[in-house]
PDB file of C-alpha atoms in Angstrom:
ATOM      1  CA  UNK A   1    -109.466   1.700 144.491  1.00 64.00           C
ATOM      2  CA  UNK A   2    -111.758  -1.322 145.422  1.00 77.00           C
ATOM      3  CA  UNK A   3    -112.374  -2.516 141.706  1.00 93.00           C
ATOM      4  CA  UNK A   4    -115.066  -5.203 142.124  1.00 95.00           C
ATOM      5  CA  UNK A   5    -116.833  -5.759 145.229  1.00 96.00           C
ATOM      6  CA  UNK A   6    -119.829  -8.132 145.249  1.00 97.00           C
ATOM      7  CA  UNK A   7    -121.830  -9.008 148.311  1.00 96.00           C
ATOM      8  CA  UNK A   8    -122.848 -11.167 149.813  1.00 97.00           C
ATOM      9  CA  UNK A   9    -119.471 -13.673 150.018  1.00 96.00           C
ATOM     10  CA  UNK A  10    -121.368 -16.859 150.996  1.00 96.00           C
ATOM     11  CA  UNK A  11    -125.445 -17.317 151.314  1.00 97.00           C
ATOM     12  CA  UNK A  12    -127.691 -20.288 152.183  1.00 97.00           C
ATOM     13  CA  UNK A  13    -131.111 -20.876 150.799  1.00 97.00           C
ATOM     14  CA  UNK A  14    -133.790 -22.687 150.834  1.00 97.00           C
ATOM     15  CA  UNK A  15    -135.986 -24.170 147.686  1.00 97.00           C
ATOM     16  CA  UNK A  16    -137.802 -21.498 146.509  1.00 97.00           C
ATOM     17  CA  UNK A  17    -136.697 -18.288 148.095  1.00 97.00           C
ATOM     18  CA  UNK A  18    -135.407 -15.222 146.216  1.00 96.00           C
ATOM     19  CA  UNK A  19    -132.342 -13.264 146.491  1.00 97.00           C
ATOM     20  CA  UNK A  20    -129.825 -10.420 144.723  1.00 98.00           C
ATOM     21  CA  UNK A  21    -126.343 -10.137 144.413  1.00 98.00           C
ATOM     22  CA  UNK A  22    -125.184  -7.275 144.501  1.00 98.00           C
ATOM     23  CA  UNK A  23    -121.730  -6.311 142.247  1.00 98.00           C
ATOM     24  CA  UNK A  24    -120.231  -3.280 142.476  1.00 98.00           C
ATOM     25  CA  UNK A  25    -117.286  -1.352 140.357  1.00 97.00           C
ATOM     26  CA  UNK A  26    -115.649   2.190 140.665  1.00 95.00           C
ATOM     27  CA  UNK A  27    -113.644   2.134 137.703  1.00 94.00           C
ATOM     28  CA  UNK A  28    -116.198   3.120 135.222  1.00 93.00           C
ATOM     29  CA  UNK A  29    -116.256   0.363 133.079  1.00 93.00           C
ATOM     30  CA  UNK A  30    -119.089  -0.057 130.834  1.00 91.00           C
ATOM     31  CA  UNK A  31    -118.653  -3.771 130.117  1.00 92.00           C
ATOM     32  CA  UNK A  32    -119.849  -5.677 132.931  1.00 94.00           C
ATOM     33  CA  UNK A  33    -120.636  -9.662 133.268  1.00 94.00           C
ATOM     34  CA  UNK A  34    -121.707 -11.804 135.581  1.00 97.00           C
ATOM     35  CA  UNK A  35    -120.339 -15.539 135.912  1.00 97.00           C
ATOM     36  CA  UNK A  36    -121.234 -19.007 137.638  1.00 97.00           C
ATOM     37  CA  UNK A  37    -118.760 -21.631 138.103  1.00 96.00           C
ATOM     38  CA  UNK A  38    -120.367 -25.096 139.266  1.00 94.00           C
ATOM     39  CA  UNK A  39    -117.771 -27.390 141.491  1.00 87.00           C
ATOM     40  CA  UNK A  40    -114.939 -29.063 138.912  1.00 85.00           C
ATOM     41  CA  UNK A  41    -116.188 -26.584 136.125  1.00 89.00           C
ATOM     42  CA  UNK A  42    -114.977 -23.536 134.359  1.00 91.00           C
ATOM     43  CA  UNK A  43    -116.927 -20.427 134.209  1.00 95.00           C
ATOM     44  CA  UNK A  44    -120.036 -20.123 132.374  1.00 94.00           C
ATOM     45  CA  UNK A  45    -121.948 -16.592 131.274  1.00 94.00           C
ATOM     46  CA  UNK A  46    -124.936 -16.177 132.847  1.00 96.00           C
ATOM     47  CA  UNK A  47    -125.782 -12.158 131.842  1.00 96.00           C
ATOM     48  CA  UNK A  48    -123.536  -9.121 130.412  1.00 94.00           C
ATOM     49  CA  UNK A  49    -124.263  -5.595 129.836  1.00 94.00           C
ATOM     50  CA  UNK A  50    -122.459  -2.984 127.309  1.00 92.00           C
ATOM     51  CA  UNK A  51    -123.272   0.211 129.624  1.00 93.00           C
ATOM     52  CA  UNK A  52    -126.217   1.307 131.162  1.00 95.00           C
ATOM     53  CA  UNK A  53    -129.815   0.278 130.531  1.00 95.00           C
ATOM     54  CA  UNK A  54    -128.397  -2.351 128.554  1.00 95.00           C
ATOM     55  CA  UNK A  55    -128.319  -6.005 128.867  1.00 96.00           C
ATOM     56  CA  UNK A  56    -128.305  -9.231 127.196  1.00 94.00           C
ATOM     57  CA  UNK A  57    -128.262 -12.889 128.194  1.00 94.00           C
ATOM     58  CA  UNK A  58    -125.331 -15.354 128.053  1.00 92.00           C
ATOM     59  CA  UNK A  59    -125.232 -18.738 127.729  1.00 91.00           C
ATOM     60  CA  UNK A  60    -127.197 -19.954 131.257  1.00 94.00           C
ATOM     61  CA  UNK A  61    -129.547 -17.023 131.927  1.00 96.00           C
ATOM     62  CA  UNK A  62    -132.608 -19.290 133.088  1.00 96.00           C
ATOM     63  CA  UNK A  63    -133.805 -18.830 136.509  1.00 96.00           C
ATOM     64  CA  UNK A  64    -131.758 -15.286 136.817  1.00 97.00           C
ATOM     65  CA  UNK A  65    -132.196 -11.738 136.090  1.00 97.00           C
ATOM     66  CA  UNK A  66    -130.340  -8.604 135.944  1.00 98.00           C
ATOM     67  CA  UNK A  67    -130.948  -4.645 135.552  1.00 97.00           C
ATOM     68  CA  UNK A  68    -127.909  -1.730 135.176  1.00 97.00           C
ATOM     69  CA  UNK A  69    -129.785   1.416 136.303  1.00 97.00           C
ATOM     70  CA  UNK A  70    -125.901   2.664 136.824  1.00 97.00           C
ATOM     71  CA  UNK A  71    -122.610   2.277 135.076  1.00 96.00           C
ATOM     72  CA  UNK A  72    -121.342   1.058 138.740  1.00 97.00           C
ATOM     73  CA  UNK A  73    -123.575  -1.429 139.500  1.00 98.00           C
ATOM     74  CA  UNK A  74    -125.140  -4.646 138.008  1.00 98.00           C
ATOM     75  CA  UNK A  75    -127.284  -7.190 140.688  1.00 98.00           C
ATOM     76  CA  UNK A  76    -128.200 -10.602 140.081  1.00 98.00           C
ATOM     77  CA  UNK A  77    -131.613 -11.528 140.647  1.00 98.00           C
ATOM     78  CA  UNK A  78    -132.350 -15.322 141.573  1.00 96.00           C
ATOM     79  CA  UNK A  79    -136.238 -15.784 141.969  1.00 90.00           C
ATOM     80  CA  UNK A  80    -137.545 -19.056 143.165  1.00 93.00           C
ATOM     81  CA  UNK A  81    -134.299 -20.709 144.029  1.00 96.00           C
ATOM     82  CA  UNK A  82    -133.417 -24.341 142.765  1.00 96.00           C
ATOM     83  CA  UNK A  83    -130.564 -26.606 144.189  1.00 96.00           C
ATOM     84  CA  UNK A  84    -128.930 -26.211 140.454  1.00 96.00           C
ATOM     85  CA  UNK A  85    -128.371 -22.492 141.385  1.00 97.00           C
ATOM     86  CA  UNK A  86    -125.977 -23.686 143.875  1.00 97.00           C
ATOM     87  CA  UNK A  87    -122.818 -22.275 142.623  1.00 97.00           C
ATOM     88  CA  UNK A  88    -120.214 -19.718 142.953  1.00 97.00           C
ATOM     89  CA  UNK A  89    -121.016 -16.707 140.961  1.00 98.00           C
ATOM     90  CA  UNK A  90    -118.857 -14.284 139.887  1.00 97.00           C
ATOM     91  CA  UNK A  91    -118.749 -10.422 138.760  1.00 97.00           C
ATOM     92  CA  UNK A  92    -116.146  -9.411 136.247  1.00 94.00           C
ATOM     93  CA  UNK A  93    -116.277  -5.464 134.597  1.00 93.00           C
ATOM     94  CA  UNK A  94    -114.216  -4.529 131.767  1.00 90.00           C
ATOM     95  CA  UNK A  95    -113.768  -1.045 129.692  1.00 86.00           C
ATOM     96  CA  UNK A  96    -114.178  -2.518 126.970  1.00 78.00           C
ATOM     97  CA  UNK A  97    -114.262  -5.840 125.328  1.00 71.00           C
ATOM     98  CA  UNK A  98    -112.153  -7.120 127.721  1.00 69.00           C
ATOM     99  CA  UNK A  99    -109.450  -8.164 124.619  1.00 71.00           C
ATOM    100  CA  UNK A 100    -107.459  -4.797 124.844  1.00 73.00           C
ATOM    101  CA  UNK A 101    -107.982  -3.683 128.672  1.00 76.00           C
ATOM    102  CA  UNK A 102    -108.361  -7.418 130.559  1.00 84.00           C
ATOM    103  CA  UNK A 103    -111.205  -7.951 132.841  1.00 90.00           C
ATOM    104  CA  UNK A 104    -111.648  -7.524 136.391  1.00 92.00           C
ATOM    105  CA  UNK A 105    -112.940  -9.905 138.748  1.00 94.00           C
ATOM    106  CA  UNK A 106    -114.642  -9.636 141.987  1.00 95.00           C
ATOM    107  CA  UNK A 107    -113.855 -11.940 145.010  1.00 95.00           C
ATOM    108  CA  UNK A 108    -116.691 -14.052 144.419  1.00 96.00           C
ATOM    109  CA  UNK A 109    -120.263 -15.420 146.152  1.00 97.00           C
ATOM    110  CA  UNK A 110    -120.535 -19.272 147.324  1.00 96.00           C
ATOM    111  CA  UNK A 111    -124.297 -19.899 147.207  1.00 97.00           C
ATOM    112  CA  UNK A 112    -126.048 -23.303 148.612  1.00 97.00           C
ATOM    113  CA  UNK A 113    -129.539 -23.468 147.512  1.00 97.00           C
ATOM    114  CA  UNK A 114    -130.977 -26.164 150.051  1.00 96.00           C
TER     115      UNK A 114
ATOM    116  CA  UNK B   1    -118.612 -19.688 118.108  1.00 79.00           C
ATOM    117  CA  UNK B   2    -115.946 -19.920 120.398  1.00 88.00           C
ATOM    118  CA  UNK B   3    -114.584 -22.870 122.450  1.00 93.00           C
ATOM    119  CA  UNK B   4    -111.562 -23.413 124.898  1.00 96.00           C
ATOM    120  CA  UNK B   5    -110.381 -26.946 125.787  1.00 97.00           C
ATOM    121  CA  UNK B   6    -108.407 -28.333 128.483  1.00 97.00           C
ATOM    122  CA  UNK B   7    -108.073 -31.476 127.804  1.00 96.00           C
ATOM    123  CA  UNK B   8    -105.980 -32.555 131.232  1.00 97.00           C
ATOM    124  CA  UNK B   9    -108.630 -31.928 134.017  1.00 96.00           C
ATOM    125  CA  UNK B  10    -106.065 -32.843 136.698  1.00 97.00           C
ATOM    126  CA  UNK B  11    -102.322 -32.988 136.885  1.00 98.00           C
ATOM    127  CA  UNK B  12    -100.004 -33.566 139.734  1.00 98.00           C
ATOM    128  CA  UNK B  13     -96.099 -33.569 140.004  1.00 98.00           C
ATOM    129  CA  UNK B  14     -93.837 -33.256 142.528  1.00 98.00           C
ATOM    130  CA  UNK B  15     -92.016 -29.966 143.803  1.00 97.00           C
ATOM    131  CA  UNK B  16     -89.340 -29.161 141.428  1.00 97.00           C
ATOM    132  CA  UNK B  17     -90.818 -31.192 138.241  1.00 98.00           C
ATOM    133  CA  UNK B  18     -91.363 -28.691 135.204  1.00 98.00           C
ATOM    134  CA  UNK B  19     -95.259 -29.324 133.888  1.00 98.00           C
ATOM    135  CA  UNK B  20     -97.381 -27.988 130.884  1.00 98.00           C
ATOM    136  CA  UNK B  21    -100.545 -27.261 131.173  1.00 98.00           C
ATOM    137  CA  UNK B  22    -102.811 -27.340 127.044  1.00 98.00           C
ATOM    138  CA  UNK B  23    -104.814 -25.099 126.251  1.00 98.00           C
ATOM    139  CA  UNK B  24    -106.717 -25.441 122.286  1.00 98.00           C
ATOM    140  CA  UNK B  25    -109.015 -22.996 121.059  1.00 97.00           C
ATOM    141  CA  UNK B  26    -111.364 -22.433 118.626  1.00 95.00           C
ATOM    142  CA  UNK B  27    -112.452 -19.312 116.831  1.00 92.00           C
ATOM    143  CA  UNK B  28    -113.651 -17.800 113.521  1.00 90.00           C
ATOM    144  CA  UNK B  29    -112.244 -14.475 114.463  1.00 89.00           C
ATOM    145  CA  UNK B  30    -108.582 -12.967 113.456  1.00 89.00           C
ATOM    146  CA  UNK B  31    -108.226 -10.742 115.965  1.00 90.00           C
ATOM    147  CA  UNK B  32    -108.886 -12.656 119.395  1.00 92.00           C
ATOM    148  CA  UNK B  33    -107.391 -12.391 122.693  1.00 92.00           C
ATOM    149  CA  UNK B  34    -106.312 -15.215 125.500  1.00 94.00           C
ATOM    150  CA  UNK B  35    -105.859 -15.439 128.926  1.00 95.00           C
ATOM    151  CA  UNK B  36    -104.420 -17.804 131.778  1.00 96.00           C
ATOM    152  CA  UNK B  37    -106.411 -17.316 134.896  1.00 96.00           C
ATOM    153  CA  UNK B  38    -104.869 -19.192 138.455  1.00 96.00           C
ATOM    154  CA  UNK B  39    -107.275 -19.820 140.793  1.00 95.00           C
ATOM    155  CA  UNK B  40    -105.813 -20.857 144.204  1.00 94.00           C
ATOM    156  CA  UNK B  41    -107.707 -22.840 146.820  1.00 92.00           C
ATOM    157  CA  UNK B  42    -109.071 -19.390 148.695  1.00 91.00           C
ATOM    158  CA  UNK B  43    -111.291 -19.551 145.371  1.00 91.00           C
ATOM    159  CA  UNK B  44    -110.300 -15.981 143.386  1.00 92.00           C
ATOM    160  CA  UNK B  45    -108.972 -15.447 140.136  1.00 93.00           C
ATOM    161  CA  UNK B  46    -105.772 -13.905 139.570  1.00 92.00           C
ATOM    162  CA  UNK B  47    -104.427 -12.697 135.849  1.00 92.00           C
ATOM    163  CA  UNK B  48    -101.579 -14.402 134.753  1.00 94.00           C
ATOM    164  CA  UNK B  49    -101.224 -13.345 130.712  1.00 92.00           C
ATOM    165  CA  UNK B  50    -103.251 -11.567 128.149  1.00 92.00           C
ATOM    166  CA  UNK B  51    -102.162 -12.818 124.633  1.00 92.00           C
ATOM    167  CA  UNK B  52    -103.308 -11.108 121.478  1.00 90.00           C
ATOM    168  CA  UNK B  53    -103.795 -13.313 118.275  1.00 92.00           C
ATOM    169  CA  UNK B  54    -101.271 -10.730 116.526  1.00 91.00           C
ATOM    170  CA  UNK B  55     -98.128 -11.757 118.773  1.00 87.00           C
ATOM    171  CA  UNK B  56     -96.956 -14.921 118.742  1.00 85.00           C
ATOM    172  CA  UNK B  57     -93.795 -14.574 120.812  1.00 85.00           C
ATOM    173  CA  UNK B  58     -93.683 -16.509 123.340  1.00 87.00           C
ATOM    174  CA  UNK B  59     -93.460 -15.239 127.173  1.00 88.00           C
ATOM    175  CA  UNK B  60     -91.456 -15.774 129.871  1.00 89.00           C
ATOM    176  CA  UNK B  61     -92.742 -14.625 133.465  1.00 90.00           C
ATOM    177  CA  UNK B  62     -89.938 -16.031 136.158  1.00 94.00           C
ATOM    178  CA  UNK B  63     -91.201 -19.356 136.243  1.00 95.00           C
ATOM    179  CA  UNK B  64     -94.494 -19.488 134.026  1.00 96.00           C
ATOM    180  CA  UNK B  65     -93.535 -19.635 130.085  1.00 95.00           C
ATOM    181  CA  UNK B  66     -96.529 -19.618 127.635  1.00 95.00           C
ATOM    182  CA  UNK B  67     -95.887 -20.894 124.317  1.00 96.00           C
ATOM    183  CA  UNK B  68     -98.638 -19.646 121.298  1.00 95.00           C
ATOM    184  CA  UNK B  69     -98.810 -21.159 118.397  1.00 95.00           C
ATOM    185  CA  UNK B  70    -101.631 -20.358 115.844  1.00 94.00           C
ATOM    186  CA  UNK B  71    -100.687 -22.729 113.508  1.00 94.00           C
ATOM    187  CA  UNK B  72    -101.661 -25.394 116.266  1.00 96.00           C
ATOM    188  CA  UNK B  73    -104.371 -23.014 117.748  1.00 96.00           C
ATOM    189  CA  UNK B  74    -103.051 -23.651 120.728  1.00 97.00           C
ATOM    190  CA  UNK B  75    -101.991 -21.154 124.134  1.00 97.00           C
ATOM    191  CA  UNK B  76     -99.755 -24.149 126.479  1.00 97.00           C
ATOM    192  CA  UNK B  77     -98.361 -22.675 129.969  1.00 97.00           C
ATOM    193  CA  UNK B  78     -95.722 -24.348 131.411  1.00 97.00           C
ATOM    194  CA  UNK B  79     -94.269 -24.334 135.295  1.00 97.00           C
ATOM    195  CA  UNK B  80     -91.003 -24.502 135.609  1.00 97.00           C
ATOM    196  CA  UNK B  81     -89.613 -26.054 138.749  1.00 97.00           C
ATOM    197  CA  UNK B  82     -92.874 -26.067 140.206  1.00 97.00           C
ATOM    198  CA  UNK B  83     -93.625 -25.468 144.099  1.00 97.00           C
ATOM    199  CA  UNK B  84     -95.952 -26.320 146.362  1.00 97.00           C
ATOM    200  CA  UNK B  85     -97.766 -23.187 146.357  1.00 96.00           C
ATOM    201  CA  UNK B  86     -98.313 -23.166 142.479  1.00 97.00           C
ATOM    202  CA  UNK B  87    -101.151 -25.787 143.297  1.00 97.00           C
ATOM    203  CA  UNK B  88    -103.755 -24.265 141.694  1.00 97.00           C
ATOM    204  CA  UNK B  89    -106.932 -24.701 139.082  1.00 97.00           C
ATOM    205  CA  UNK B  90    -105.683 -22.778 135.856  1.00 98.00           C
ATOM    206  CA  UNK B  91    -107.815 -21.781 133.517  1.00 97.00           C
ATOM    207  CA  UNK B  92    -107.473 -20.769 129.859  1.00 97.00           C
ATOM    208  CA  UNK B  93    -110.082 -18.541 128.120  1.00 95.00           C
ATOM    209  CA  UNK B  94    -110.440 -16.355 124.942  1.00 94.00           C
ATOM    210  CA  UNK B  95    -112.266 -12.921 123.833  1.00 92.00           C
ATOM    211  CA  UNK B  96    -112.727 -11.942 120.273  1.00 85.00           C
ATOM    212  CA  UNK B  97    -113.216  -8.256 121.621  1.00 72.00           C
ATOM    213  CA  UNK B  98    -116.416  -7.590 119.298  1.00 72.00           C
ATOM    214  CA  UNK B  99    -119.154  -5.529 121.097  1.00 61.00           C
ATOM    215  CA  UNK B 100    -120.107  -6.743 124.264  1.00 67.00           C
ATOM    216  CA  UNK B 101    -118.137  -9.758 123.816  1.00 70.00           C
ATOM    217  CA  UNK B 102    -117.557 -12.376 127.001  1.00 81.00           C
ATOM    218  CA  UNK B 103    -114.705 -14.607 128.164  1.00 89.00           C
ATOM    219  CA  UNK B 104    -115.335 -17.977 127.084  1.00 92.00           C
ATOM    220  CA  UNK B 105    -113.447 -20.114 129.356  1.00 94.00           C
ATOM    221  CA  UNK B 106    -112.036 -23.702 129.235  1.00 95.00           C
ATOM    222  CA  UNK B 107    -112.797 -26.408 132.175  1.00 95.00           C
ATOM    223  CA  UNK B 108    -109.946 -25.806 134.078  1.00 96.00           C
ATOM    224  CA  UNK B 109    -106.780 -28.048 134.641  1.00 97.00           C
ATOM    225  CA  UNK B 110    -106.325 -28.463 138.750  1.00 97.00           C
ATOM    226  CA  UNK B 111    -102.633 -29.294 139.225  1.00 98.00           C
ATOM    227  CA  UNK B 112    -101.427 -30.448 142.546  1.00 98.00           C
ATOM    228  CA  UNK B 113     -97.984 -30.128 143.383  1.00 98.00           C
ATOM    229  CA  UNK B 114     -96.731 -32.620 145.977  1.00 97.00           C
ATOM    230  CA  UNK B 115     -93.680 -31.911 148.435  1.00 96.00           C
TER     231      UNK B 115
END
């Protein structure tokens, strides 16, 4: 049972350039989120999604995008790249509002924008 | 809307000392839930306690206590005898489980412990 995998774990780049993470969960969770935590901060809610074909923004959504074509997986889009991406983002799923079940958290992705 | 604080953004003690760690909330909601979160230095986060706004016993985990108190709105976590490896960032956060609902998380306390 992997839970939450996300990919890639650490990624450089430069001004401008585009790039998806990729989060992945085989628990069937509906719930799924994704997270950024800048250095010295807690986490902040970028994008979320109830099940699929569903989504909704958070509280930082500018500059990223997401789609859930499948209950397993939900990608982060970054297009045109800014150093104030640079952050660690992170996937969490959950089977429901996370109150009752918890939520799970993937391993995380370090990304530099330079 | 809902908002955690953590007021001490950095703590450190030396091996052995007992610490708390505050945690205050804020939420229009009855039912709610809270969590501690411990995020070591390799960066993940690991679950340390779910809390639902109904139960306000307090926990004991070996040496992690929490201590709720909704009169105070408040979810403190307290290390006894702490170690070395307990040096962590801890986070608390909250859920008020409607639909689709996130974690809103506070800004972390780092606590160092020194040998």
């Amino acid at each position: 049972n992997a839970g939450v995998t996300q990919t890639p774990k650490f990624r450089i780049l430069k001004i401008g350039q585009s790039m998806t993470l990729q989060c992945t969960q085989d628990m069937n969770h509906n719930y799924m989120y994704w997270y950024r935590q800048d250095p010295g901060m807690g986490l902040k809610l970028i994008y979320y999604s109830v099940g699929a074909g569903i989504t909704d923004k958070g509280e930082v959504p500018n500059g990223y995008n997401v789609s859930r074509s499948t209950t397993e997986d939900f990608p982060l889009r970054l297009e045109l790249a800014a150093p104030s991406q640079t952050s660690v983002y992170f996937c969490a799923s959950s089977y429901s509002p996370g109150g009752n079940y918890g939520y799970t958290f993937g391993s995380g992705t370090r990304l530099t924008v330079v | 809307a809902q908002k955690v604080t953590q007021a001490q953004t950095e703590i450190s003690v030396v091996e052995k000392e007992d610490v708390t760690l505050d945690c205050v909330y804020e939420t229009r909601d009855t039912t709610y839930y809270l969590f501690w979160y411990k995020q070591p230095p390799s960066g993940e986060l690991v679950f340390l306690i779910r809390r639902n706004s109904f139960d306000e016993q307090n926990e004991i985990s070996g040496r992690y206590s929490w201590n709720f108190q909704k009169s105070t709105s408040s979810f403190n976590f307290t290390i006894t005898a702490s170690q070395v490896v307990d040096s962590a960032v801890y986070f608390c956060a909250l859920t008020n489980n409607n639909a689709g609902n996130m974690l809103t998380f506070g800004g972390g306390t780092r606590l160092m412990v020194k040998p």
